[in-house]
Each structure stands twice: as C-alpha cells, then as structure tokens.
mmCIF file of N, CA and C in Angstrom:
data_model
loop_
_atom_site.group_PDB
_atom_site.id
_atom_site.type_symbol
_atom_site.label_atom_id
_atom_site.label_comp_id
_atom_site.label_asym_id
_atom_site.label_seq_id
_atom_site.Cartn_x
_atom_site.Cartn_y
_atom_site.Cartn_z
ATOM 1 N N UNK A 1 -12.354 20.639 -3.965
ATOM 2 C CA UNK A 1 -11.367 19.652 -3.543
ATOM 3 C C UNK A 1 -12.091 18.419 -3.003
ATOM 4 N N UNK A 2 -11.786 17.003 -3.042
ATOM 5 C CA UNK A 2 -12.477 15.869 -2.968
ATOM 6 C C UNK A 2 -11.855 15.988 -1.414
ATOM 7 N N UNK A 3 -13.309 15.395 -0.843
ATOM 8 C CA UNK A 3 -12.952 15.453 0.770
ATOM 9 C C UNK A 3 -12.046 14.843 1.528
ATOM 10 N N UNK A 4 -11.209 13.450 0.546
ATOM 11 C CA UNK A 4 -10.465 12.852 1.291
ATOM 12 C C UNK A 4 -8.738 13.759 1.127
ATOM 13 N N UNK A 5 -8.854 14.956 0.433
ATOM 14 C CA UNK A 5 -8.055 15.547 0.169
ATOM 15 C C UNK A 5 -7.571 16.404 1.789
ATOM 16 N N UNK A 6 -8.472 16.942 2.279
ATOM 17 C CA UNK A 6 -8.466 17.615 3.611
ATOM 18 C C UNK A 6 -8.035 16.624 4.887
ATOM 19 N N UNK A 7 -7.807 15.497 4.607
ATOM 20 C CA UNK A 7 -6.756 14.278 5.471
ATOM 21 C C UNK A 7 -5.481 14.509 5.613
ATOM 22 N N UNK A 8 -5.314 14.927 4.097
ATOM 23 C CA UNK A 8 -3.625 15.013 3.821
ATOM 24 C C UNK A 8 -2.896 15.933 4.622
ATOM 25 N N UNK A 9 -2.043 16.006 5.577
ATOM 26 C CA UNK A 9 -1.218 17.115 6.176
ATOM 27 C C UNK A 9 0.199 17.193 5.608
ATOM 28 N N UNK A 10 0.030 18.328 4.810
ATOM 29 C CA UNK A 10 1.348 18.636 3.814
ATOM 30 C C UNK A 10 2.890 18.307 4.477
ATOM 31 N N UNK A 11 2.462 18.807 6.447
ATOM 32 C CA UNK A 11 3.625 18.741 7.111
ATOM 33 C C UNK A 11 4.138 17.358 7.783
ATOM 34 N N UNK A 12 3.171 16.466 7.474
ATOM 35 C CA UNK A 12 3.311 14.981 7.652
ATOM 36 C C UNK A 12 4.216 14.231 7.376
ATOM 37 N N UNK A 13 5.213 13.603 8.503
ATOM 38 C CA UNK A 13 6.335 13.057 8.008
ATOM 39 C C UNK A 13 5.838 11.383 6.913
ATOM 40 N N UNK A 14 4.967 11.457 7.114
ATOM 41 C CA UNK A 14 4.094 10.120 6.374
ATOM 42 C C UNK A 14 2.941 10.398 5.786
ATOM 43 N N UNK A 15 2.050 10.227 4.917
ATOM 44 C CA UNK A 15 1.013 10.268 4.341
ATOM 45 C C UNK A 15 0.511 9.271 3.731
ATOM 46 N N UNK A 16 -0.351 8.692 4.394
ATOM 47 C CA UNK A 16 -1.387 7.242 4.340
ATOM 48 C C UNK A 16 -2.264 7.379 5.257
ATOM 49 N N UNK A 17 -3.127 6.941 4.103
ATOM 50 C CA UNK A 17 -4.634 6.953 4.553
ATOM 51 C C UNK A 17 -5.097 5.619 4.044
ATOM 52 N N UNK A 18 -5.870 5.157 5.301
ATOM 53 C CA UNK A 18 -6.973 3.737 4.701
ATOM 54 C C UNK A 18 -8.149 4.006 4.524
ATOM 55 N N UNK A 19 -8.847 3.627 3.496
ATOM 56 C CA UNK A 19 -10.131 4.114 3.169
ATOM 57 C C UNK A 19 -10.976 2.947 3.097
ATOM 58 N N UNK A 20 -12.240 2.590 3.773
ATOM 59 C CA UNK A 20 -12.834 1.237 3.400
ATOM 60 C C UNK A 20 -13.606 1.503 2.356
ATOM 61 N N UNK A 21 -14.007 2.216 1.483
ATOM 62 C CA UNK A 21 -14.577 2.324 0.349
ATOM 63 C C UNK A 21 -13.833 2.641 -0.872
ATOM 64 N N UNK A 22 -14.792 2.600 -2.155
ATOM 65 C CA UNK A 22 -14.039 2.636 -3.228
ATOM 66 C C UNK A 22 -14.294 4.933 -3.616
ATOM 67 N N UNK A 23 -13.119 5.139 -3.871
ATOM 68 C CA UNK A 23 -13.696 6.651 -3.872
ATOM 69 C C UNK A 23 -13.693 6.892 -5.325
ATOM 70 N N UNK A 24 -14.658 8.012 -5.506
ATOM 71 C CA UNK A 24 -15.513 8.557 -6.355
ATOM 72 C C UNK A 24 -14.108 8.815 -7.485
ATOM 73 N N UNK A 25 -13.816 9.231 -8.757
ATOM 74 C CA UNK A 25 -12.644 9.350 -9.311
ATOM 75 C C UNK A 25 -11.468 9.022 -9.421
ATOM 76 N N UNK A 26 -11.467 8.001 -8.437
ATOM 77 C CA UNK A 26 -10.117 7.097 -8.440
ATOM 78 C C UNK A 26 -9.791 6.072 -8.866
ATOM 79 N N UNK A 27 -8.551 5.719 -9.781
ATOM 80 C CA UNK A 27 -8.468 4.334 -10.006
ATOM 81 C C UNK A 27 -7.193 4.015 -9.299
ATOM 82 N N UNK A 28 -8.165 2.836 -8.777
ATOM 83 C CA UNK A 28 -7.453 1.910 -7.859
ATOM 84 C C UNK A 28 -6.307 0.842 -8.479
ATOM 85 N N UNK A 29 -5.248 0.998 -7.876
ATOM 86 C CA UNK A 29 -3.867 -0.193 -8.592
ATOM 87 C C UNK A 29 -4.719 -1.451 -7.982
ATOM 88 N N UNK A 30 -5.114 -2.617 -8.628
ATOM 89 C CA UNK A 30 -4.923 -4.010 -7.741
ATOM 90 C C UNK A 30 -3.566 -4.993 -7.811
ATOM 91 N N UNK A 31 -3.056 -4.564 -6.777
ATOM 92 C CA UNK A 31 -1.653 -4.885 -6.242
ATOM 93 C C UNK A 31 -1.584 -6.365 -6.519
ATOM 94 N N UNK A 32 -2.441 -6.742 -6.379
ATOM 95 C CA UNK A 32 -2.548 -8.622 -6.508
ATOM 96 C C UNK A 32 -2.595 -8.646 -8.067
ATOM 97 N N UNK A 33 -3.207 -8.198 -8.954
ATOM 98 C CA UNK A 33 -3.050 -8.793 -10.185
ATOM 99 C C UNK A 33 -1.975 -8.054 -11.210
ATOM 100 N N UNK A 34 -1.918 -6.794 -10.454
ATOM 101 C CA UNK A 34 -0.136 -6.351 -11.136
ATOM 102 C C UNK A 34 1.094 -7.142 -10.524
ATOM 103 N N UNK A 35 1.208 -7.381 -9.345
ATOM 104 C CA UNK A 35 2.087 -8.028 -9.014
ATOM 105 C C UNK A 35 2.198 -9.290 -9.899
ATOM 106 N N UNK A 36 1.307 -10.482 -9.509
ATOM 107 C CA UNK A 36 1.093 -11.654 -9.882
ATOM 108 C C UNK A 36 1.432 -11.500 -11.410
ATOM 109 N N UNK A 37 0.658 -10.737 -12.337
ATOM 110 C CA UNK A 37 1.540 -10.731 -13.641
ATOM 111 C C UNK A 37 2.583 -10.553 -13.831
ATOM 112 N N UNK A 38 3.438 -9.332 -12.853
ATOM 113 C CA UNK A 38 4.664 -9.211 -13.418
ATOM 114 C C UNK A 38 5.389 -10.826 -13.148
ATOM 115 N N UNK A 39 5.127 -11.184 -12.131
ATOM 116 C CA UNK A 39 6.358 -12.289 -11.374
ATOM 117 C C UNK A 39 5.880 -13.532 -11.812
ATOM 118 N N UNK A 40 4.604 -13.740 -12.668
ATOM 119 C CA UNK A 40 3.765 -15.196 -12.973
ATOM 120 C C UNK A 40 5.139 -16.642 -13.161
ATOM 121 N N UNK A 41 5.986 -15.738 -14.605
ATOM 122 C CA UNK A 41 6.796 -16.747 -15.141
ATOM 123 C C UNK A 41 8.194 -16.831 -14.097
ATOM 124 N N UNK A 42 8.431 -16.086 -12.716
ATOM 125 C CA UNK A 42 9.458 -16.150 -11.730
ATOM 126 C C UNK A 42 9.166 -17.132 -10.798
ATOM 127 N N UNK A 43 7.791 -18.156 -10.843
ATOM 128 C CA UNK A 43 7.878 -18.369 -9.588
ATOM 129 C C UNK A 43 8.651 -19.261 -9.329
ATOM 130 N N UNK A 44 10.002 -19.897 -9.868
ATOM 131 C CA UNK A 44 10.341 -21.203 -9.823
ATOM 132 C C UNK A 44 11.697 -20.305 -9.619
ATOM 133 N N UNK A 45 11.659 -19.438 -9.871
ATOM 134 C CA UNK A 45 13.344 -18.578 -9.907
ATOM 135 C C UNK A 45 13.576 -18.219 -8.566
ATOM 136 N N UNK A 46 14.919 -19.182 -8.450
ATOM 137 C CA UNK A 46 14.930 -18.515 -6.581
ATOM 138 C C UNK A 46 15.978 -16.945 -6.013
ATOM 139 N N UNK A 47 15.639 -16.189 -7.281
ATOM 140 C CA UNK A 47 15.959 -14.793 -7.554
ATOM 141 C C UNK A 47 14.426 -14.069 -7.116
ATOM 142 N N UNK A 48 13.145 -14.734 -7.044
ATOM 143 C CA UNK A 48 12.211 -14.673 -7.111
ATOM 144 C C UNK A 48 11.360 -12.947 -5.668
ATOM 145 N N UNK A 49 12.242 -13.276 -4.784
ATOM 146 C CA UNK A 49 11.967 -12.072 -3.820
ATOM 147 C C UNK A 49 12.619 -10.998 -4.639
ATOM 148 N N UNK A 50 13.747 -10.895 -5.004
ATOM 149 C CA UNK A 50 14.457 -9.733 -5.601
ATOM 150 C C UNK A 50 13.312 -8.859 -7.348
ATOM 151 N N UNK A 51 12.887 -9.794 -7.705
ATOM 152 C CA UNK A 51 12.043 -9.934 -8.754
ATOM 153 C C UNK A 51 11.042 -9.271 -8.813
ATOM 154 N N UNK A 52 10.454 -9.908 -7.025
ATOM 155 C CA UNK A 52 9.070 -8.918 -6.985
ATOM 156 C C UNK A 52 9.670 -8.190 -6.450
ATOM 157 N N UNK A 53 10.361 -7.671 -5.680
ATOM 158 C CA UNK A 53 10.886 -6.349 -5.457
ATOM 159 C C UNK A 53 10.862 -5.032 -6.363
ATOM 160 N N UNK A 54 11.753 -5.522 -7.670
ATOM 161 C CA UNK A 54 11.706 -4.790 -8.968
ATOM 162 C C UNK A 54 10.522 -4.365 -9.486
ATOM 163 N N UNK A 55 9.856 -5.469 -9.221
ATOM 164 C CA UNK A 55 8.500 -5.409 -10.309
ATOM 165 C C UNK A 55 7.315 -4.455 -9.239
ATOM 166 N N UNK A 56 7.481 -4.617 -7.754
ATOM 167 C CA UNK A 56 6.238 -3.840 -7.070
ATOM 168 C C UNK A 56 7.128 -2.326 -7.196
ATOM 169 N N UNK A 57 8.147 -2.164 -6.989
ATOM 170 C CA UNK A 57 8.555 -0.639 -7.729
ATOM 171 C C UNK A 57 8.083 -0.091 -8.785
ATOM 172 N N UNK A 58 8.387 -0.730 -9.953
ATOM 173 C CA UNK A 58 7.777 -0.012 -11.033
ATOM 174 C C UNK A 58 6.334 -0.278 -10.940
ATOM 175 N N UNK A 59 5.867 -0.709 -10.322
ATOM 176 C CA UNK A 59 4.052 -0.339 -10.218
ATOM 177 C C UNK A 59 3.959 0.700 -9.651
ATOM 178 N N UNK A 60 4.189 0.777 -8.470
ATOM 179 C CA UNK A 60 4.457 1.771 -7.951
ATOM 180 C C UNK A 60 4.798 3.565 -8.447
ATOM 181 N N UNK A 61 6.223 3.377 -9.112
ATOM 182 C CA UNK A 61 6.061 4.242 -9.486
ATOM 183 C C UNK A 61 5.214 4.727 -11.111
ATOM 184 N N UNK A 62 4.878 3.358 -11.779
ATOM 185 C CA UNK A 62 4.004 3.820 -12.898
ATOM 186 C C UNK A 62 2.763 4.549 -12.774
ATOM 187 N N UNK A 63 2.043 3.925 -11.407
ATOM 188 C CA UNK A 63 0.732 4.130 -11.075
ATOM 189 C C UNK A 63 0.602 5.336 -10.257
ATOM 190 N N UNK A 64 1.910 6.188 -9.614
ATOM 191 C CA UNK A 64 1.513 7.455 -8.813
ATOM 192 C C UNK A 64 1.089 8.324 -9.961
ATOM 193 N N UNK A 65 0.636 9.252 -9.173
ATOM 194 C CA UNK A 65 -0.281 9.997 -9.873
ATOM 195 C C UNK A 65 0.176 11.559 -9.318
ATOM 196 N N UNK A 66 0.173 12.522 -10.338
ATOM 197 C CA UNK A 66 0.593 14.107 -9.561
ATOM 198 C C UNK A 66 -0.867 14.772 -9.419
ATOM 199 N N UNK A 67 -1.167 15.444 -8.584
ATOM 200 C CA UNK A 67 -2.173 16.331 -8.148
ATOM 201 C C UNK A 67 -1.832 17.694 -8.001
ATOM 202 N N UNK A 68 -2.016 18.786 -8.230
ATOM 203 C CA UNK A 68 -1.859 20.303 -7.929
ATOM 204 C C UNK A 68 -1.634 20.904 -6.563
ATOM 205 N N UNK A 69 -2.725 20.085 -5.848
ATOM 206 C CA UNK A 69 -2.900 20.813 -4.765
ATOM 207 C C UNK A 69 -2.585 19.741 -3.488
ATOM 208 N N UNK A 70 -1.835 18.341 -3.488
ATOM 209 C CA UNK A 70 -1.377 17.669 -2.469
ATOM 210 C C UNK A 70 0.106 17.002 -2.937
ATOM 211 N N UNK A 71 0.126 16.885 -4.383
ATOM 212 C CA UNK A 71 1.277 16.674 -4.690
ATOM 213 C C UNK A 71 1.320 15.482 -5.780
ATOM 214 N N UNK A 72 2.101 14.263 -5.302
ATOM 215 C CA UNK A 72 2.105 12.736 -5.715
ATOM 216 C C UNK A 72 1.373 11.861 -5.072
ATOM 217 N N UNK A 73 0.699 10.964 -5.494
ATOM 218 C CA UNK A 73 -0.381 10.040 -5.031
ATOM 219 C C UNK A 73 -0.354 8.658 -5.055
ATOM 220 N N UNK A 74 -0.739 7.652 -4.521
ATOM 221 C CA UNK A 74 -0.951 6.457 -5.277
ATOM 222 C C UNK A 74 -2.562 5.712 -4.687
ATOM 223 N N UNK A 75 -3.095 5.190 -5.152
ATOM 224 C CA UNK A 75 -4.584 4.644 -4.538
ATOM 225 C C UNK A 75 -4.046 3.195 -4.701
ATOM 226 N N UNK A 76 -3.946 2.372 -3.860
ATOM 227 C CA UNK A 76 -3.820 0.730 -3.809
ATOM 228 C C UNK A 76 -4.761 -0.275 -3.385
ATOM 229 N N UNK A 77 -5.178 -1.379 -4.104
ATOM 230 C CA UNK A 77 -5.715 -2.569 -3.423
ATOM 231 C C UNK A 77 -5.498 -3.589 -3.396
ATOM 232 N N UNK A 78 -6.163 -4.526 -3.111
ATOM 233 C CA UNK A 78 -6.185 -5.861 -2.876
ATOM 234 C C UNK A 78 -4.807 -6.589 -2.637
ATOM 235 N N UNK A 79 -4.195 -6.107 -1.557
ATOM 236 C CA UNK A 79 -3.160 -5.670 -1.399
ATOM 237 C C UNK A 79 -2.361 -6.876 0.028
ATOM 238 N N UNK A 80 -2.700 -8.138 -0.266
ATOM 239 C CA UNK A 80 -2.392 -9.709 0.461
ATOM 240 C C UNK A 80 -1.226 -9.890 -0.156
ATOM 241 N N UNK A 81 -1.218 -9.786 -1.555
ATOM 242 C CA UNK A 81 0.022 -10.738 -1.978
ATOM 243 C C UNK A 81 0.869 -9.610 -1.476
ATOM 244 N N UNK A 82 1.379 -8.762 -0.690
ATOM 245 C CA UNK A 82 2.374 -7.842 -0.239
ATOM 246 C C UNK A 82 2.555 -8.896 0.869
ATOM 247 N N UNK A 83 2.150 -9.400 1.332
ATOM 248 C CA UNK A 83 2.099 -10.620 2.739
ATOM 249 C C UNK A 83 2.691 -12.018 1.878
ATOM 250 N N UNK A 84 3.153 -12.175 1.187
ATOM 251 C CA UNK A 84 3.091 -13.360 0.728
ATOM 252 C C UNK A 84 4.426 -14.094 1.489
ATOM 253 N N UNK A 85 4.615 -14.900 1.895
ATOM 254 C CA UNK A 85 6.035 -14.846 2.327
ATOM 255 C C UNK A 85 7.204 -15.571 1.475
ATOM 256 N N UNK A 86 6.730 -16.111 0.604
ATOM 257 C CA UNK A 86 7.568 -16.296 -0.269
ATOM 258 C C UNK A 86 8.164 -15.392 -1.079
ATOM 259 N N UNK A 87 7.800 -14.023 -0.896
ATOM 260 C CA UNK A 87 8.062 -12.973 -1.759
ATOM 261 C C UNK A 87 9.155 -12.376 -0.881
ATOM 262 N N UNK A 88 9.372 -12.376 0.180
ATOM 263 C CA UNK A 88 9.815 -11.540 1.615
ATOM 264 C C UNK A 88 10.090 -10.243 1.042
ATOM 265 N N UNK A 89 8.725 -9.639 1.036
ATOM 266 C CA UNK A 89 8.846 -7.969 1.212
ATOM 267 C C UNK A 89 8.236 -7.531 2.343
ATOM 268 N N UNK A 90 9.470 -6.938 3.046
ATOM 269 C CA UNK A 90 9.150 -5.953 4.046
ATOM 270 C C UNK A 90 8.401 -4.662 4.070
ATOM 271 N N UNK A 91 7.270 -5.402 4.012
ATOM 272 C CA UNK A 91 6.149 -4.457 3.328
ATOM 273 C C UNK A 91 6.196 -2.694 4.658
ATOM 274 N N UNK A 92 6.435 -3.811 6.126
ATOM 275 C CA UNK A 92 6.573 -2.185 7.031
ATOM 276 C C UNK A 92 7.793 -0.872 6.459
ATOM 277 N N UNK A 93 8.772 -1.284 5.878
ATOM 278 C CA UNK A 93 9.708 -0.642 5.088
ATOM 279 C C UNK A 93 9.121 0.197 3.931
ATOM 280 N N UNK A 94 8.452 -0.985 3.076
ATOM 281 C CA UNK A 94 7.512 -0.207 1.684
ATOM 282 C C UNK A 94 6.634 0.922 1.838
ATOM 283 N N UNK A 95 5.720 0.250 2.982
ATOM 284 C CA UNK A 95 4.975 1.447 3.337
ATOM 285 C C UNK A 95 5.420 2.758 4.224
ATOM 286 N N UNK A 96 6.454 2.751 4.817
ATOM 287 C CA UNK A 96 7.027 3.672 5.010
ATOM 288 C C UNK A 96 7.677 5.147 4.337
ATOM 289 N N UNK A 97 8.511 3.925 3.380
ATOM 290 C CA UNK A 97 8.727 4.379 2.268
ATOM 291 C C UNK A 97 7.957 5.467 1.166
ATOM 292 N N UNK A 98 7.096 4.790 0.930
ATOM 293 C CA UNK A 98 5.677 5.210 -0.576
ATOM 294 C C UNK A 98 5.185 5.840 0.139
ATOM 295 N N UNK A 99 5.280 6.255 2.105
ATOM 296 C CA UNK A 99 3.884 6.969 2.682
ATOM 297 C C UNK A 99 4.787 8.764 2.787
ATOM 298 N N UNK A 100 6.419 8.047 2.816
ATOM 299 C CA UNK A 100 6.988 9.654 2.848
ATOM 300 C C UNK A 100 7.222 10.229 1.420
ATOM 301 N N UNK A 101 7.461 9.501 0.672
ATOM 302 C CA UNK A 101 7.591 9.963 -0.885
ATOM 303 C C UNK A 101 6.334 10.464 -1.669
ATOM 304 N N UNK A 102 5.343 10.071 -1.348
ATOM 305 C CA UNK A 102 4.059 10.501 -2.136
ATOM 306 C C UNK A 102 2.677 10.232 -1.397
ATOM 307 N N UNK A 103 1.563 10.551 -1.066
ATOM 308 C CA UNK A 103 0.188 10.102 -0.197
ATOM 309 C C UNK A 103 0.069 8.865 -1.134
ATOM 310 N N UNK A 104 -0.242 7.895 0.102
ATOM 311 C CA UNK A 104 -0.454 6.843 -0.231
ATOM 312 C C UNK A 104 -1.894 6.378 0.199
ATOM 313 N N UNK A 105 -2.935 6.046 -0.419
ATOM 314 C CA UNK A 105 -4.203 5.568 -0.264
ATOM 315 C C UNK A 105 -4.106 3.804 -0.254
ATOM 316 N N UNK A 106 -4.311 3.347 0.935
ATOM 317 C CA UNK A 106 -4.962 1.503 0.879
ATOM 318 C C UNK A 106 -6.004 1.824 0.649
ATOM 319 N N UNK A 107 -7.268 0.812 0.165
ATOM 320 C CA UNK A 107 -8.262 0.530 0.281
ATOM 321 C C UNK A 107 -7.935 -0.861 0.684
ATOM 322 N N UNK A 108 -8.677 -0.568 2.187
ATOM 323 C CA UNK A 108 -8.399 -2.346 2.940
ATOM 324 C C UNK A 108 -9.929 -3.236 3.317
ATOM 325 N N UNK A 109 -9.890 -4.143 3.060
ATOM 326 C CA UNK A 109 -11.035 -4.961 3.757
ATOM 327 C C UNK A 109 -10.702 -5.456 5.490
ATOM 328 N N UNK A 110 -9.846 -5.140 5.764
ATOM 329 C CA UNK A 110 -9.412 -5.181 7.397
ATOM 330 C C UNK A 110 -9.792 -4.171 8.120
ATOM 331 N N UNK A 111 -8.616 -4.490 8.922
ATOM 332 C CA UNK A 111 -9.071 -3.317 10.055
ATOM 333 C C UNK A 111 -7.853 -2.982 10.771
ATOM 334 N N UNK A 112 -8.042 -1.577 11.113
ATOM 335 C CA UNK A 112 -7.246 -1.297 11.953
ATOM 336 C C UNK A 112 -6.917 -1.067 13.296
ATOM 337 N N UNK A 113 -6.374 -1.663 14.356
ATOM 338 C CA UNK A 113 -6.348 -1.464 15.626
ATOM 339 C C UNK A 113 -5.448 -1.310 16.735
ATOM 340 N N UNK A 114 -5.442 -1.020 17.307
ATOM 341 C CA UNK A 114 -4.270 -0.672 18.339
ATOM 342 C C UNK A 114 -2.754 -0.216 17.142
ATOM 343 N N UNK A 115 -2.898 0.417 16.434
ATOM 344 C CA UNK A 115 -2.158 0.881 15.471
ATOM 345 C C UNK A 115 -1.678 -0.125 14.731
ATOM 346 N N UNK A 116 -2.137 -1.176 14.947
ATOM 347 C CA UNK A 116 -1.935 -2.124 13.797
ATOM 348 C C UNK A 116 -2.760 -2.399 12.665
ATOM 349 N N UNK A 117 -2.304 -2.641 11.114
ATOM 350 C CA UNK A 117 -3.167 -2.922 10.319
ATOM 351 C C UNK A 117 -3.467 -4.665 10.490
ATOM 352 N N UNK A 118 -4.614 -4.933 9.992
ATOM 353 C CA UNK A 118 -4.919 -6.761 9.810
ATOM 354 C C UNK A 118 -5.232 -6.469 8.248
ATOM 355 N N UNK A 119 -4.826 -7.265 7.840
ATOM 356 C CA UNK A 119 -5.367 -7.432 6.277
ATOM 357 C C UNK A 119 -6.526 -8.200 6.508
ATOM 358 N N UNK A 120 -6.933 -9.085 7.101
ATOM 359 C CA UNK A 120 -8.473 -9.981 7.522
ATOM 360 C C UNK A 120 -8.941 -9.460 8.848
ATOM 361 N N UNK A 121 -10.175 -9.461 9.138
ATOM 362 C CA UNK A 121 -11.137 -9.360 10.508
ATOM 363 C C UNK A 121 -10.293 -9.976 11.311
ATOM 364 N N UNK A 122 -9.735 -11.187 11.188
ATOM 365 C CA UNK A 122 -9.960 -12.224 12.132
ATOM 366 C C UNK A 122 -8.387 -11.874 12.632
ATOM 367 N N UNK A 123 -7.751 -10.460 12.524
ATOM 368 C CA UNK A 123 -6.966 -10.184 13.380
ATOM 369 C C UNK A 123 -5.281 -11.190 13.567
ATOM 370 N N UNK A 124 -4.938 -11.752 12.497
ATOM 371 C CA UNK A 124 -3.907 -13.071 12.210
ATOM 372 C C UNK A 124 -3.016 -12.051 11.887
ATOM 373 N N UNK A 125 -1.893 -12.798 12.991
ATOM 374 C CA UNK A 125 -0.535 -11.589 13.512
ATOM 375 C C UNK A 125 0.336 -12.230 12.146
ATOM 376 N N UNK A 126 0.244 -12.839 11.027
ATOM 377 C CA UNK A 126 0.965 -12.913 9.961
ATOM 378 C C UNK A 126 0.823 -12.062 8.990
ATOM 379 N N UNK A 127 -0.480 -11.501 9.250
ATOM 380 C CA UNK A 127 -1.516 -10.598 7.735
ATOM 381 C C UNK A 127 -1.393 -9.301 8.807
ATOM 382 N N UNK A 128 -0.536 -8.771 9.440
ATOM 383 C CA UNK A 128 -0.140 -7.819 10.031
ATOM 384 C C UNK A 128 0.608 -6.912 9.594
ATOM 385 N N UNK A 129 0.361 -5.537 9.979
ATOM 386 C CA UNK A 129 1.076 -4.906 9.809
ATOM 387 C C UNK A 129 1.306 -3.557 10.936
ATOM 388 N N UNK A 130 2.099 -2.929 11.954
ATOM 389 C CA UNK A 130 2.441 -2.630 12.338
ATOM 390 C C UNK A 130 2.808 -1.260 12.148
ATOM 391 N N UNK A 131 1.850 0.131 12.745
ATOM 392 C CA UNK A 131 1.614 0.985 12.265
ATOM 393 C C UNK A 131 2.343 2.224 13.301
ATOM 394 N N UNK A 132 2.999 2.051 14.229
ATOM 395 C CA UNK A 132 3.090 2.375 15.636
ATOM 396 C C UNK A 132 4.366 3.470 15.044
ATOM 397 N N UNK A 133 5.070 3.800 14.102
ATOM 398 C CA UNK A 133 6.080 4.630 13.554
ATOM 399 C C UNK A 133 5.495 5.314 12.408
ATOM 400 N N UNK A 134 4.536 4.922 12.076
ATOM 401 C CA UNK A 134 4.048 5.571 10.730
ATOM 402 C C UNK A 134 2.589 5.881 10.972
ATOM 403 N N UNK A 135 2.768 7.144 10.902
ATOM 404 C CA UNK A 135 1.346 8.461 10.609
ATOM 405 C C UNK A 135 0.701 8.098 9.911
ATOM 406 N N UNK A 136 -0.541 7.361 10.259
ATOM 407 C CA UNK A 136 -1.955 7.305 9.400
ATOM 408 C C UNK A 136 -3.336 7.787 9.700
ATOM 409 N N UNK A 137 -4.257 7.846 8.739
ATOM 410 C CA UNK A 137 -5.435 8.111 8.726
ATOM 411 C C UNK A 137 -6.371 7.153 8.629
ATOM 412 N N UNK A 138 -7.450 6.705 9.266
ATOM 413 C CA UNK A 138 -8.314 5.699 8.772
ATOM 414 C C UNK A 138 -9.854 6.129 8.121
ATOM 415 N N UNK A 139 -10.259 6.535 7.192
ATOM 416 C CA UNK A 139 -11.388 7.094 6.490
ATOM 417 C C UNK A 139 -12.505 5.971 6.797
#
C-alpha cells in the first residue's frame, strides 16, 4: 500500500490531504489548465460563474479515480484559478464537498496554518482558505 494511503481514515467525516510533493504513481489534475480550457470561449458570458461551476464538476468527477482499498480519489493541482473571483466559486463549499464524497489530494505550493490554507507563502487573506470545519492532513 503507498504510504500516503495510511493518512486516509475510512471513518473521516472529510478526507483531504495536502501533499507538498509530486507522489510516485499519481496523475495529477492541473485544475488551472482544465478549468481555463473548459471556460476559455465563456469569458465574456456573464453566465460565466455558473459555467465554471459545470465545467469544475465534470473534472472533477472525470478525473476521480476508484481504489480497492480506500475507495474514490482525486489528486489536484495548480489549483489558484479556484480563487479567481470572477468565477465566484465557493471553493470552502467544493472542498468540503469532494473531501466527503471521495479522498481528496491538493498538491499545494502554500502553506498551511492556524488551520488555514494560503495558496502563496506570503499568507494573502484573498488566496485563503479556511480549514477550521474540515478534517485535514498535511503530508
């Protein structure tokens, strides 16, 4: 069993884990260039939040993955344009969401602290995310 497998607690009302590395057998979704393709020709459509809405679902669910022995999966990155605010996705909702329905893997270049995620070092309460209801792991 791959070691980041022994994180997972089956009885976990949430399952997410941040990992700062890239792991061995995994392919990683990059959230930024699936997104950005699906919505490229929306950006002028002011249907445009509802749009990416649609469109980060079916990534979502195209890209989980079933496992034997933890269940449903998803591995995610580069994962800013979820911050975009022109998009207004309530990404604390999403991840809530994707963390009770299936283990959810970030790979983040941030950090995490006082149970908050930063998408950048430099700790900017916009590239935030707010972890204080939802069960995570930081690898």
């Amino acid at each position: 069993m791959e070691a980041w497998k022994q994180h997972i607690a089956a009885d976990s009302r949430h399952k997410l884990l941040f990992v700062s590395y890239e792991m061995e057998g995994m392919s990683f979704v990059d959230m930024g260039t699936e997104l950005s393709a699906a919505i490229e020709f929306s950006l002028q459509n002011r249907r445009l939040p509802m749009i990416a809405e649609e469109a980060l679902e079916k990534i979502i669910d195209q890209h989980t993955v079933h496992d034997p022995d933890i269940g449903d999966y998803i591995v995610i990155r580069n994962i800013g344009i979820l911050f975009e605010p022109a998009l207004h996705i309530n990404l604390h909702a999403k991840i809530d969401s994707w963390s009770k329905s299936r283990v959810l893997i970030i790979h983040h270049e941030g950090v995490v602290h006082n149970q908050v995620f930063f998408l950048t070092t430099s700790r900017e309460a916009k590239y935030s995310l707010n972890l204080k209801d939802i069960t995570h792991k930081t690898l």
